[in-house]
JSON list of C-alpha atoms in Angstrom, two decimals:
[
{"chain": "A", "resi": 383, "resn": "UNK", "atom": "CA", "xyz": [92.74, 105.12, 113.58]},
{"chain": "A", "resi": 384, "resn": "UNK", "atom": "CA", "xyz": [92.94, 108.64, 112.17]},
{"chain": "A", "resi": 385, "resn": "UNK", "atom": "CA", "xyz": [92.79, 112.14, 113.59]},
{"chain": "A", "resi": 386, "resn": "UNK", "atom": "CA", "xyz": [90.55, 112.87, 111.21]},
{"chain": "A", "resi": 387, "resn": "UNK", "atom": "CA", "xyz": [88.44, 108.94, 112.02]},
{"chain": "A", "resi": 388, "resn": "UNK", "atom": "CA", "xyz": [84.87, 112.04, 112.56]},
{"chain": "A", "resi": 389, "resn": "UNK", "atom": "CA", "xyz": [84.57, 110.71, 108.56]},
{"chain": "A", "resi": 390, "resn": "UNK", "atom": "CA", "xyz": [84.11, 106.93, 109.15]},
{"chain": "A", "resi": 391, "resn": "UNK", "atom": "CA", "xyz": [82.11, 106.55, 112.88]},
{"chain": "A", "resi": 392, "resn": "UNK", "atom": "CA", "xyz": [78.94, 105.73, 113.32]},
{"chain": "A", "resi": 393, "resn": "UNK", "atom": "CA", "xyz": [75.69, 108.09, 114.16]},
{"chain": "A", "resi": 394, "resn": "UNK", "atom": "CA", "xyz": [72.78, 106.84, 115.91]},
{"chain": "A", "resi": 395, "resn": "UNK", "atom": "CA", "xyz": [69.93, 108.25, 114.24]},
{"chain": "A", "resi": 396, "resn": "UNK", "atom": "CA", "xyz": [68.37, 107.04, 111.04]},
{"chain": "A", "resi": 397, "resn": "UNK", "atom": "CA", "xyz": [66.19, 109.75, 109.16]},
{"chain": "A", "resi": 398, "resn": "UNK", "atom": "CA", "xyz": [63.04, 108.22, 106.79]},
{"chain": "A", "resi": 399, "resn": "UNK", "atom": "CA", "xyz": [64.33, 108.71, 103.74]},
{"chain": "A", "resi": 400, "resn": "UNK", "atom": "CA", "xyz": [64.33, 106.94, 99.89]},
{"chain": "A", "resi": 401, "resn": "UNK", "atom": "CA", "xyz": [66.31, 108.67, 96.96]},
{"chain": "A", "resi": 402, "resn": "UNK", "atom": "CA", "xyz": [67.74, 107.22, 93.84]},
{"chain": "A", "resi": 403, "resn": "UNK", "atom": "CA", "xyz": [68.90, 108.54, 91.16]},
{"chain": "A", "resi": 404, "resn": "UNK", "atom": "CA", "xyz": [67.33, 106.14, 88.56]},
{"chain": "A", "resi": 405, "resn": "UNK", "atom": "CA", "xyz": [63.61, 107.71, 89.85]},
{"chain": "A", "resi": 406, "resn": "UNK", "atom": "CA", "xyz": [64.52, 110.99, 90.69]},
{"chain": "A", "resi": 407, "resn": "UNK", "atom": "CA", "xyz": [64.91, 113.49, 88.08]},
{"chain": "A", "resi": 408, "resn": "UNK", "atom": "CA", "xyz": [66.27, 116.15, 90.22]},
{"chain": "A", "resi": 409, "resn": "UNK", "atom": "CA", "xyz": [68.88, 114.04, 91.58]},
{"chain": "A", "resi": 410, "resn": "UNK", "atom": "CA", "xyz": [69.99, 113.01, 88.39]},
{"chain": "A", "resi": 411, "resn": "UNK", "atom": "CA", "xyz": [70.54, 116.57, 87.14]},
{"chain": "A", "resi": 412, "resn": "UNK", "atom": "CA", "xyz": [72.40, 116.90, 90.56]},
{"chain": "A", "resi": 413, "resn": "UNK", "atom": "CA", "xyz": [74.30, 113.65, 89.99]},
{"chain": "A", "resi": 414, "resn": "UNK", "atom": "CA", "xyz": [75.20, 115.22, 86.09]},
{"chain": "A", "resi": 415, "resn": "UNK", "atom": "CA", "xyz": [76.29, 118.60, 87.20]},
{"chain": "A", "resi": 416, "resn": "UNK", "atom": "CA", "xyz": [78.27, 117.23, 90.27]},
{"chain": "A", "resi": 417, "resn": "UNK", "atom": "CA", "xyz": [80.02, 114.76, 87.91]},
{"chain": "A", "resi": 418, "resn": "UNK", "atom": "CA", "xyz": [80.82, 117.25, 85.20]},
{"chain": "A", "resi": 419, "resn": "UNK", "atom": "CA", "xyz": [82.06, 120.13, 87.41]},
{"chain": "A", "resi": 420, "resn": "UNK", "atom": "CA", "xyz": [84.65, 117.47, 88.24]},
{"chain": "A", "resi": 421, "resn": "UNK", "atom": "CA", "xyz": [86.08, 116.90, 84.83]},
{"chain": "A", "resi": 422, "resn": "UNK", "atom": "CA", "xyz": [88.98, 119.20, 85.07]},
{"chain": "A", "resi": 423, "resn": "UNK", "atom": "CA", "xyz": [90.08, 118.64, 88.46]},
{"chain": "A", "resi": 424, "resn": "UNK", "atom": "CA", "xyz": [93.36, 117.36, 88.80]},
{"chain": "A", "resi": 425, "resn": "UNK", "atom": "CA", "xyz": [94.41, 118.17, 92.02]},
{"chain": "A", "resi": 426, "resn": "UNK", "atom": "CA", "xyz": [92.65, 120.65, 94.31]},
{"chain": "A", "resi": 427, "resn": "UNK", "atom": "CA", "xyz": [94.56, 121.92, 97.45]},
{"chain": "A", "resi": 428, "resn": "UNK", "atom": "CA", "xyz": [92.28, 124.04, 100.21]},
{"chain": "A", "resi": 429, "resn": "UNK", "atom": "CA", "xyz": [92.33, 125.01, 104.03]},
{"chain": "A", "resi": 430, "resn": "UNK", "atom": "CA", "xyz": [89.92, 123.83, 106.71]},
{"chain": "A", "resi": 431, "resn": "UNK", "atom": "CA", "xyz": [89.06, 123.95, 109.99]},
{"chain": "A", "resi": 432, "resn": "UNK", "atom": "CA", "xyz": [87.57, 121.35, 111.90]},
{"chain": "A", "resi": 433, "resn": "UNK", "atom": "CA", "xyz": [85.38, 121.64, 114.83]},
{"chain": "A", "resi": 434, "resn": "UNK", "atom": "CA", "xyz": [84.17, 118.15, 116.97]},
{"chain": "A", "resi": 435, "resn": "UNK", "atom": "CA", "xyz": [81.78, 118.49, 119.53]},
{"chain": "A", "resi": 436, "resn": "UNK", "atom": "CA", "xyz": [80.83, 115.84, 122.02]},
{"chain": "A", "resi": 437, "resn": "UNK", "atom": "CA", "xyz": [79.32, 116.31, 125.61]},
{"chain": "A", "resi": 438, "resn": "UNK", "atom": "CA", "xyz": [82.50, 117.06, 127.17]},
{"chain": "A", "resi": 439, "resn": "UNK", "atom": "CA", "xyz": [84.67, 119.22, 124.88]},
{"chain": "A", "resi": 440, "resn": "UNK", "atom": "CA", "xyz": [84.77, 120.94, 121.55]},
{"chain": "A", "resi": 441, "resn": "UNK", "atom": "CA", "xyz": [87.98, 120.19, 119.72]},
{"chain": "A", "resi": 442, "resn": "UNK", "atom": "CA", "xyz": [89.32, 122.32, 117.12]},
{"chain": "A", "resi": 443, "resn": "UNK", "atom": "CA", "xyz": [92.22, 122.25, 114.57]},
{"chain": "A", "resi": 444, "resn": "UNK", "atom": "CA", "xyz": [93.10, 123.68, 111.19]},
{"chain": "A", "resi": 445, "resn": "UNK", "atom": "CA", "xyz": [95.20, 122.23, 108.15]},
{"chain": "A", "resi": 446, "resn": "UNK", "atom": "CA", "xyz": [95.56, 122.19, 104.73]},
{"chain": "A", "resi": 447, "resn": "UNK", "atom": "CA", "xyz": [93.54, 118.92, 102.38]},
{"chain": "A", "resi": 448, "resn": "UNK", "atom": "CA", "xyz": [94.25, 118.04, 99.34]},
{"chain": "A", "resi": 449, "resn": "UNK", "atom": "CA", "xyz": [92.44, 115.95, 96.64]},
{"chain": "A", "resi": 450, "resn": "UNK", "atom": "CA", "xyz": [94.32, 114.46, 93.51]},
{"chain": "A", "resi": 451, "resn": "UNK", "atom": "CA", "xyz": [93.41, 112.07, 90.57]},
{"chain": "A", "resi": 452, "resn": "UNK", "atom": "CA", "xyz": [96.61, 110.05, 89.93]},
{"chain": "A", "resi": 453, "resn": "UNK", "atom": "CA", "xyz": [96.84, 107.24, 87.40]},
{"chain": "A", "resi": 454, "resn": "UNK", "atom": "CA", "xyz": [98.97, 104.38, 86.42]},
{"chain": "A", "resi": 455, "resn": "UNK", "atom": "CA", "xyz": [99.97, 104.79, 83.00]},
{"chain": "A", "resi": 456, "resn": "UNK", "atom": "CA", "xyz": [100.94, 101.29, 82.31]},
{"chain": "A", "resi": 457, "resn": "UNK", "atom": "CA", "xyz": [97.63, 99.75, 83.38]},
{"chain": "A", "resi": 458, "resn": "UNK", "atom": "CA", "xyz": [95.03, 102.73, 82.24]},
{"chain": "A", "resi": 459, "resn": "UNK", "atom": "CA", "xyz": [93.69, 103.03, 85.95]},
{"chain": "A", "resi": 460, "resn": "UNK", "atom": "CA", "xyz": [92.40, 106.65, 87.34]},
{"chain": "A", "resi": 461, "resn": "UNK", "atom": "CA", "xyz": [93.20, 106.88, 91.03]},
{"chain": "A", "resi": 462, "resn": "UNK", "atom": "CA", "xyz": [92.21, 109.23, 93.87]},
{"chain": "A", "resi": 463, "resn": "UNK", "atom": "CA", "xyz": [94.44, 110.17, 97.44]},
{"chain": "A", "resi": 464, "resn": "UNK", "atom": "CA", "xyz": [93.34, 112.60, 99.68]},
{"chain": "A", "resi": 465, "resn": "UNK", "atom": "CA", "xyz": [95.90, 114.06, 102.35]},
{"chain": "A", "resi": 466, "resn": "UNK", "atom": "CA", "xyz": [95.22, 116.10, 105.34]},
{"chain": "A", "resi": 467, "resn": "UNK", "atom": "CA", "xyz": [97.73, 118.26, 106.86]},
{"chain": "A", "resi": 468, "resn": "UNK", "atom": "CA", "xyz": [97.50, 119.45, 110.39]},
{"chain": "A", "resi": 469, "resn": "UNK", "atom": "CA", "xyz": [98.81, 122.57, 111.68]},
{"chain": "A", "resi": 470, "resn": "UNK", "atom": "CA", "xyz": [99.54, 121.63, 115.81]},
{"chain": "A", "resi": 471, "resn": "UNK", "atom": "CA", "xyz": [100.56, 119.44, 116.04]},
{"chain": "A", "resi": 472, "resn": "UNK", "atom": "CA", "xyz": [101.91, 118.52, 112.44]},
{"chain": "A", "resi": 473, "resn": "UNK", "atom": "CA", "xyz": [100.62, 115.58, 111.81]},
{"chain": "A", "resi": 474, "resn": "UNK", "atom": "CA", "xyz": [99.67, 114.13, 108.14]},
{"chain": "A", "resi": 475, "resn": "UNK", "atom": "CA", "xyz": [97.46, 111.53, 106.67]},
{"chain": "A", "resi": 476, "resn": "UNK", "atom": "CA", "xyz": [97.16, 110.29, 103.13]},
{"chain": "A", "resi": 477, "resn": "UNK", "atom": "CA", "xyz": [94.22, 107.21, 101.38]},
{"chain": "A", "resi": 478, "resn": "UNK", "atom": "CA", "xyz": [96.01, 106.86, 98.70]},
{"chain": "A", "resi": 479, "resn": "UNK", "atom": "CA", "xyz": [93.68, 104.62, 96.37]},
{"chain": "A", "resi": 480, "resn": "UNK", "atom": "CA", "xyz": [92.66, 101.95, 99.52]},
{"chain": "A", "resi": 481, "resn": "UNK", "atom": "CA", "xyz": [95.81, 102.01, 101.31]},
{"chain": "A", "resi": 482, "resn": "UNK", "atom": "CA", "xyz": [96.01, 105.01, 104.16]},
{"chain": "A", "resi": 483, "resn": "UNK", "atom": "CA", "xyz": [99.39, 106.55, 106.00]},
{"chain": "A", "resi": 484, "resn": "UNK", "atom": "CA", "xyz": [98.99, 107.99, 109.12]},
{"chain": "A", "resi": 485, "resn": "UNK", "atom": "CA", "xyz": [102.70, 110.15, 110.03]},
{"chain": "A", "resi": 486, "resn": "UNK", "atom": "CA", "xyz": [103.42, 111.77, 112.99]},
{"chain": "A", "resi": 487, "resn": "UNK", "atom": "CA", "xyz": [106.87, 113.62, 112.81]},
{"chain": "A", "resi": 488, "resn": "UNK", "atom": "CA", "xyz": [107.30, 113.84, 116.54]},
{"chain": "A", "resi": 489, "resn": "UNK", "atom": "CA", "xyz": [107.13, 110.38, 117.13]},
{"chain": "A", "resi": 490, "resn": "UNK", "atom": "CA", "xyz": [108.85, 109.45, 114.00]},
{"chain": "A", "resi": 491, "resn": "UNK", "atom": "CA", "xyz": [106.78, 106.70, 113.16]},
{"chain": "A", "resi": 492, "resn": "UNK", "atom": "CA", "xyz": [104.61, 106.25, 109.96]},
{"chain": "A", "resi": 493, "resn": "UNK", "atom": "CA", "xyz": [102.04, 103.73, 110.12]},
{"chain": "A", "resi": 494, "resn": "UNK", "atom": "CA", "xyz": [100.18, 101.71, 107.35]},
{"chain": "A", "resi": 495, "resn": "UNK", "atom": "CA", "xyz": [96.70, 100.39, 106.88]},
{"chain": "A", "resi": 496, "resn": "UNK", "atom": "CA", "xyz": [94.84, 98.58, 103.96]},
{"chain": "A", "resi": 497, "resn": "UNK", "atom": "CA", "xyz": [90.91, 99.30, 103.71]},
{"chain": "A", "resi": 498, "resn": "UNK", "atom": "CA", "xyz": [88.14, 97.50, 102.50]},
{"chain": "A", "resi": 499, "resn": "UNK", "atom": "CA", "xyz": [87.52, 97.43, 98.79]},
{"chain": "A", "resi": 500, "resn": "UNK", "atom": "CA", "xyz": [83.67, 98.12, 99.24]},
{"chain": "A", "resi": 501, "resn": "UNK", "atom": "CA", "xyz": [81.43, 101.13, 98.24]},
{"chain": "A", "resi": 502, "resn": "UNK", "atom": "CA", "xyz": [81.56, 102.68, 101.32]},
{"chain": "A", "resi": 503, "resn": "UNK", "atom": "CA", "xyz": [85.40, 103.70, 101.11]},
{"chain": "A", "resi": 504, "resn": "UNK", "atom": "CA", "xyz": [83.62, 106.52, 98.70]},
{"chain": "A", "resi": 505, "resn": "UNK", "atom": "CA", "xyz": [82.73, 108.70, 101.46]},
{"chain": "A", "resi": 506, "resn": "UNK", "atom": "CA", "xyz": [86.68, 108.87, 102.24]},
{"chain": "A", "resi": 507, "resn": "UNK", "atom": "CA", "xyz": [86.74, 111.42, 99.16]},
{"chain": "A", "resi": 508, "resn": "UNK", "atom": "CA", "xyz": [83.53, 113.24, 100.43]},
{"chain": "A", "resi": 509, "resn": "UNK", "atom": "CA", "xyz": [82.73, 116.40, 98.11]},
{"chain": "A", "resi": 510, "resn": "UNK", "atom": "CA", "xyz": [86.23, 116.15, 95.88]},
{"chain": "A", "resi": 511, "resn": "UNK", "atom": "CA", "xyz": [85.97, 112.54, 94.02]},
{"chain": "A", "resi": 512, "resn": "UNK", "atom": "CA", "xyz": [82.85, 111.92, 91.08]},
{"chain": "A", "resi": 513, "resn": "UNK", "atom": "CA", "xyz": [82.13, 108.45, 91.54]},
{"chain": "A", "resi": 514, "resn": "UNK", "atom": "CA", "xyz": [78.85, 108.90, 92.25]},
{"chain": "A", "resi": 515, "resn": "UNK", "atom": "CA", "xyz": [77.48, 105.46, 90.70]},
{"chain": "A", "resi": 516, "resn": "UNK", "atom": "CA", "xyz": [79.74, 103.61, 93.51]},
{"chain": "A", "resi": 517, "resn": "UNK", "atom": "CA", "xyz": [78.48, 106.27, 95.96]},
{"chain": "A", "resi": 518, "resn": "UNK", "atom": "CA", "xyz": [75.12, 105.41, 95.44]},
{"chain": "A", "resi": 519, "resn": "UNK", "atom": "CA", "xyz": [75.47, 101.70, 95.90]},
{"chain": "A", "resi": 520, "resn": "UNK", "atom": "CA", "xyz": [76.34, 102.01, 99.37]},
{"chain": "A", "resi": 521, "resn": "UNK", "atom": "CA", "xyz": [74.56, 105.80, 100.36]},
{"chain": "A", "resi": 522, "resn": "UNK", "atom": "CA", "xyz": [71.29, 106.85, 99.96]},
{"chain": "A", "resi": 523, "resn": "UNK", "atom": "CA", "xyz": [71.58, 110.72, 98.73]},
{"chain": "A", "resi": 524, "resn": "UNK", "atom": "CA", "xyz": [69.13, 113.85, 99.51]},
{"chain": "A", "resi": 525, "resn": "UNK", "atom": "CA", "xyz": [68.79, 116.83, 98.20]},
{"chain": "A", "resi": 526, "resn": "UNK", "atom": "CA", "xyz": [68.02, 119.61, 100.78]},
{"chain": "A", "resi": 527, "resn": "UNK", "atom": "CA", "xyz": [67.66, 123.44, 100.76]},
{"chain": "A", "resi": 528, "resn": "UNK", "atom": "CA", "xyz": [71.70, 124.76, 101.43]},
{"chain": "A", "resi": 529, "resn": "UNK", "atom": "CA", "xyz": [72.64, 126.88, 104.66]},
{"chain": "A", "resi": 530, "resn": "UNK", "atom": "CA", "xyz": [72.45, 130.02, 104.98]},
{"chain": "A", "resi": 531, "resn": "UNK", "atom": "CA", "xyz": [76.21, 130.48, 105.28]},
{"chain": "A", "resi": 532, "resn": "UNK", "atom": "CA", "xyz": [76.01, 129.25, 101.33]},
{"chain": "A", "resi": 533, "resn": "UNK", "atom": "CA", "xyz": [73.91, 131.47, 99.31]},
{"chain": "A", "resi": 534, "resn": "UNK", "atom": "CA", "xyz": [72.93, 130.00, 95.92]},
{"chain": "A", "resi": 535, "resn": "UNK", "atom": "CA", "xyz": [74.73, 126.78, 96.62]},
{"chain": "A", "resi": 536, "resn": "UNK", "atom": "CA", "xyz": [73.34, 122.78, 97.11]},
{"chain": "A", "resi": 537, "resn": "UNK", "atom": "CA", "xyz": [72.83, 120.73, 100.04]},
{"chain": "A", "resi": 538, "resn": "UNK", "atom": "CA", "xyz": [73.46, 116.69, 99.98]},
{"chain": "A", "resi": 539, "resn": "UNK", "atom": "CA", "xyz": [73.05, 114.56, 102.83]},
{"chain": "A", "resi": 540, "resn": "UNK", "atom": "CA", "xyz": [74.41, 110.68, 102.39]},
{"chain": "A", "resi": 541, "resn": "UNK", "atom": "CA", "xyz": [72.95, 108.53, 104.89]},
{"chain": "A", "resi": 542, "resn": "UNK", "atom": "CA", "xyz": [74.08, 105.05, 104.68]},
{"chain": "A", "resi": 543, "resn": "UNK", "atom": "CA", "xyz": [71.65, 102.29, 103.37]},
{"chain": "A", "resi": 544, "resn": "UNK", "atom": "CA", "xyz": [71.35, 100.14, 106.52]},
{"chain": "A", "resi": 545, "resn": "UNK", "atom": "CA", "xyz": [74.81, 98.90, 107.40]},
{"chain": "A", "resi": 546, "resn": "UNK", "atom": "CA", "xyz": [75.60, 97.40, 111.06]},
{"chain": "A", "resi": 547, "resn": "UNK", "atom": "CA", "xyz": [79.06, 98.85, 110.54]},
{"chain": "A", "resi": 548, "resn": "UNK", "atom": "CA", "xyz": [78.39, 102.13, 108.59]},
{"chain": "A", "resi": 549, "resn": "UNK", "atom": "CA", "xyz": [81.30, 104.32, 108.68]},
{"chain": "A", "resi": 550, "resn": "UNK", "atom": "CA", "xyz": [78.78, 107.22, 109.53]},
{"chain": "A", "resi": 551, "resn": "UNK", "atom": "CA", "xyz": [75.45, 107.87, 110.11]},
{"chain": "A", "resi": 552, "resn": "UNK", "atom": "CA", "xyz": [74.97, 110.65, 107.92]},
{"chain": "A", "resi": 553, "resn": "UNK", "atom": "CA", "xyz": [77.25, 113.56, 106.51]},
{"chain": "A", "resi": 554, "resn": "UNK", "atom": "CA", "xyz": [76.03, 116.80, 104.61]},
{"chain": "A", "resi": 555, "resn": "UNK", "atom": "CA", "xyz": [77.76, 118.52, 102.24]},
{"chain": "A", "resi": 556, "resn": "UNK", "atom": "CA", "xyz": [77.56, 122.09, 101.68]},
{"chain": "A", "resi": 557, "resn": "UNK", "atom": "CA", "xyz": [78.42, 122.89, 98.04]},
{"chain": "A", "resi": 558, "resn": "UNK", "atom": "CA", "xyz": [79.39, 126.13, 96.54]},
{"chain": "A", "resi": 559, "resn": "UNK", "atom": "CA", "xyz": [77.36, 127.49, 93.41]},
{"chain": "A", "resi": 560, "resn": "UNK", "atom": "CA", "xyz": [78.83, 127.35, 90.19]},
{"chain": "A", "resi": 561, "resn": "UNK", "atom": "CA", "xyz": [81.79, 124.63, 90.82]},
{"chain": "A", "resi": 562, "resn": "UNK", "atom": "CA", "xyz": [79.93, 122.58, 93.31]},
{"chain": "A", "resi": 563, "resn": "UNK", "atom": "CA", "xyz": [83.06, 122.84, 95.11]},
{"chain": "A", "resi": 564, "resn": "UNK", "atom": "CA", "xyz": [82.55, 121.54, 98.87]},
{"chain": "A", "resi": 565, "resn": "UNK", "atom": "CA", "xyz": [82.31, 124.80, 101.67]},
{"chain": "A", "resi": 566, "resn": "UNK", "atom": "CA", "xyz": [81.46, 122.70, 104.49]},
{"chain": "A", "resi": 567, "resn": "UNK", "atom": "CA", "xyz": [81.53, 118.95, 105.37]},
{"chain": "A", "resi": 568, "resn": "UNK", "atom": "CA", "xyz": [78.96, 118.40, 108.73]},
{"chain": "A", "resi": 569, "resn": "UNK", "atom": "CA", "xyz": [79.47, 114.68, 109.81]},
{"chain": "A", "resi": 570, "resn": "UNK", "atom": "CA", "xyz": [77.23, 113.16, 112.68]},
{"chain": "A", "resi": 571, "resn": "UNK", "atom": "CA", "xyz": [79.38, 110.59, 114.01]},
{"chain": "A", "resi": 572, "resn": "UNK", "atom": "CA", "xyz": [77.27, 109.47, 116.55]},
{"chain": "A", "resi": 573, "resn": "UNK", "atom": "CA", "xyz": [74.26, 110.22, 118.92]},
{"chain": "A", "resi": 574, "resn": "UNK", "atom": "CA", "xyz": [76.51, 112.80, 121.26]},
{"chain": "A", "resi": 575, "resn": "UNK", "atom": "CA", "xyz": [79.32, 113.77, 118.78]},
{"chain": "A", "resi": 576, "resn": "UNK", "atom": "CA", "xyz": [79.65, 115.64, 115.30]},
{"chain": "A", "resi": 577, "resn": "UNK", "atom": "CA", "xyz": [82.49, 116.88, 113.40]},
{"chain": "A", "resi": 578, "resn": "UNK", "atom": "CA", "xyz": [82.47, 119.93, 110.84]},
{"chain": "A", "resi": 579, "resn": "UNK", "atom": "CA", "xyz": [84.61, 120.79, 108.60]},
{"chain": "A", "resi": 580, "resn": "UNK", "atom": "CA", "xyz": [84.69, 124.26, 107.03]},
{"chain": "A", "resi": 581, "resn": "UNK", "atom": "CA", "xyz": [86.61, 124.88, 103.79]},
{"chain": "A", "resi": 582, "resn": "UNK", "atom": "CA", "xyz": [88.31, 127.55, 102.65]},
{"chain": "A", "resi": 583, "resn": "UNK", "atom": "CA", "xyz": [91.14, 129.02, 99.95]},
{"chain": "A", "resi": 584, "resn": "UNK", "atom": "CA", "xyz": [90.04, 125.97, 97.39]},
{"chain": "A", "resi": 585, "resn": "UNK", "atom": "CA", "xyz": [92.80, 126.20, 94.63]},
{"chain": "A", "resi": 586, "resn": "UNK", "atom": "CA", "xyz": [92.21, 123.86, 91.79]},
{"chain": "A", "resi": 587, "resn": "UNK", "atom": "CA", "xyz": [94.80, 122.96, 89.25]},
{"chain": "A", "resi": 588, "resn": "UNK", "atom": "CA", "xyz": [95.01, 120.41, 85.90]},
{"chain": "A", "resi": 589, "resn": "UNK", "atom": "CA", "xyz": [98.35, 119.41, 86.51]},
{"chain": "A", "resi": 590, "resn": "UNK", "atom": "CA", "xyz": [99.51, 117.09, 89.55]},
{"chain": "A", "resi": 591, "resn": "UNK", "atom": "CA", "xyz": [102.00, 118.56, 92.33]},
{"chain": "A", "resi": 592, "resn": "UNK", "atom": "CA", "xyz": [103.81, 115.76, 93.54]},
{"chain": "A", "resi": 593, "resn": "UNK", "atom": "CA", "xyz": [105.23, 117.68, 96.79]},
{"chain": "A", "resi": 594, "resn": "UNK", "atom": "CA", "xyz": [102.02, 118.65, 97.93]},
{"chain": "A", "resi": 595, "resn": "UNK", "atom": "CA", "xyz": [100.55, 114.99, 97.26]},
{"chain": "A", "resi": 596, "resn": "UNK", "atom": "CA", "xyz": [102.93, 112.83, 98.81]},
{"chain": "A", "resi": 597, "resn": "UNK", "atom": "CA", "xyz": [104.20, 112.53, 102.07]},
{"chain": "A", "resi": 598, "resn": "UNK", "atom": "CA", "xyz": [107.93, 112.80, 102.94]},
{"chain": "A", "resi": 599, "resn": "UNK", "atom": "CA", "xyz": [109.10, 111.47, 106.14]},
{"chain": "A", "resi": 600, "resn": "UNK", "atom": "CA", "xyz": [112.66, 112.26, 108.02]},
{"chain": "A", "resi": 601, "resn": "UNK", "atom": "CA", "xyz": [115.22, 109.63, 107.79]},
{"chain": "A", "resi": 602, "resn": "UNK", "atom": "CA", "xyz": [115.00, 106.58, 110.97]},
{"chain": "A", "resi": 603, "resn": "UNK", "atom": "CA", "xyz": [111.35, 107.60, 110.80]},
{"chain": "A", "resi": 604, "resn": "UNK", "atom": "CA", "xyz": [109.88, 104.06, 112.06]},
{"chain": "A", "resi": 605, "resn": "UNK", "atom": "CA", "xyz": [107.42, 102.07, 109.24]},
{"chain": "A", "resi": 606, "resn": "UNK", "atom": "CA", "xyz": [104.29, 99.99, 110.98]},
{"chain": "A", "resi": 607, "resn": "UNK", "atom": "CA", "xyz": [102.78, 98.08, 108.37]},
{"chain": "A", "resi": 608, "resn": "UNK", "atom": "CA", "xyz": [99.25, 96.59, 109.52]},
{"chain": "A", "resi": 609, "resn": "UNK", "atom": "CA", "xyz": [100.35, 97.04, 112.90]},
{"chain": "A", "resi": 610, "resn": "UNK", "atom": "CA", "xyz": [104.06, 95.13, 112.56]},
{"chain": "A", "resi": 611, "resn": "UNK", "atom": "CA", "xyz": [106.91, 97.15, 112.76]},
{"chain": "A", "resi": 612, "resn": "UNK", "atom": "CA", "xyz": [108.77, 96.35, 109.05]},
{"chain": "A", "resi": 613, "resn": "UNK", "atom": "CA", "xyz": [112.31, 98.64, 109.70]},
{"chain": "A", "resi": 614, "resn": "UNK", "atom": "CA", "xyz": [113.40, 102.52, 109.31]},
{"chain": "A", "resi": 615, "resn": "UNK", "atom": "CA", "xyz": [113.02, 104.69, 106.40]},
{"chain": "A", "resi": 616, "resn": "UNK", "atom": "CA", "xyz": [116.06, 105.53, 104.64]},
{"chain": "A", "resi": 617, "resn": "UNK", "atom": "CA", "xyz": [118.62, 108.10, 103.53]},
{"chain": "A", "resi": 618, "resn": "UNK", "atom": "CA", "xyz": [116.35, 110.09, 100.70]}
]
């Protein structure tokens, strides 16, 4: 489905682990820090490059991601979108809340999917969101010592709590110190492939850009909604 799909695959190895935060006083100071050090983000904008491996080739790309809380003032609801832009080719993706855009401007064609209203659709906003009651209904979380490429920071791994159709076997995240801001994403998608993505540049800000959280597409682009083709986009 996406570019980007390293996030949501599935990993064949399943590590003996049990965590909750309800008996696990560390993790609940981990779960209070990690929710409070995202407070004041608004929208956070960063680069990243992102490496896939898998038995035949190693794949890599760069872009730009970028995490915003949105909200609908009328109803009092607190949303989330994520978009990733890649450099070559320029293609973008947006989850906007649980609906996700996939645009490529060389084909002129946006296309639209709905997702699955379960806890799992958490890990989409791995590292950025601060749900982490919904995370933990659906991942179990450990705390492990951080890499050495992240002095001073944290180390989480999510492993998912035995689901036939996990969207990954396990992801760590490599957080920063201070902000808990994420440094590296590692994803094992499954038993011969894993995807890493290394951050960079994070720029947070308290007010919403809408330019660099939307995405614009060229006039005639074609619109595929759920895999029917519903028209053109138009003038503006």
């Amino acid at each position: 489905m996406f570019k980007f799909c390293s996030i949501v695959s599935v990993f064949g190895l399943v590590l003996p682990f049990t965590a909750a935060a309800q008996s696990d006083p560390e993790l609940e100071s981990f779960f209070e820090r990690f929710s409070s050090s995202r407070g004041g983000i608004v929208q956070l904008e960063a680069r990243f490059v992102q490496t896939t491996e898998t038995p035949d080739e190693t794949l890599e790309s760069t872009g730009t991601i970028v995490y915003a809380r949105t909200s609908d003032d009328s109803e009092g609801i607190e949303g989330k979108r994520l978009v990733f832009r890649y450099d070559d080719p320029p293609l973008e993706y947006m989850i906007d809340g649980l609906t996700a855009y996939e645009y490529d401007p060389e084909l002129q064609q946006i296309q639209i999917f709905e997702l699955e209203d379960r806890p799992e659709a958490e890990a989409f906003y791995l590292g950025f969101g601060s749900d982490t009651e919904r995370l933990t209904e659906a991942y179990a979380v450990r705390l492990q010592p951080p890499a050495e490429s992240n002095p001073g920071g944290m180390a989480v791994a999510l492993i998912p709590k035995g689901s036939d159709d996990a969207l990954f076997e396990m992801v760590v995240l490599q957080l920063r110190a201070g902000d808990l801001l994420p440094v590296q994403i590692h994803i094992l998608n499954d038993a011969e492939s894993e995807t890493v993505y290394d951050v960079t540049d994070a720029r947070v800000s308290q007010e919403l850009d809408a330019t660099a959280t939307t995405i614009v597409v060229s006039e005639g682009t074609a619109i595929v909604d759920q895999d029917e083709y519903v028209g053109t986009a138009p003038t503006g």
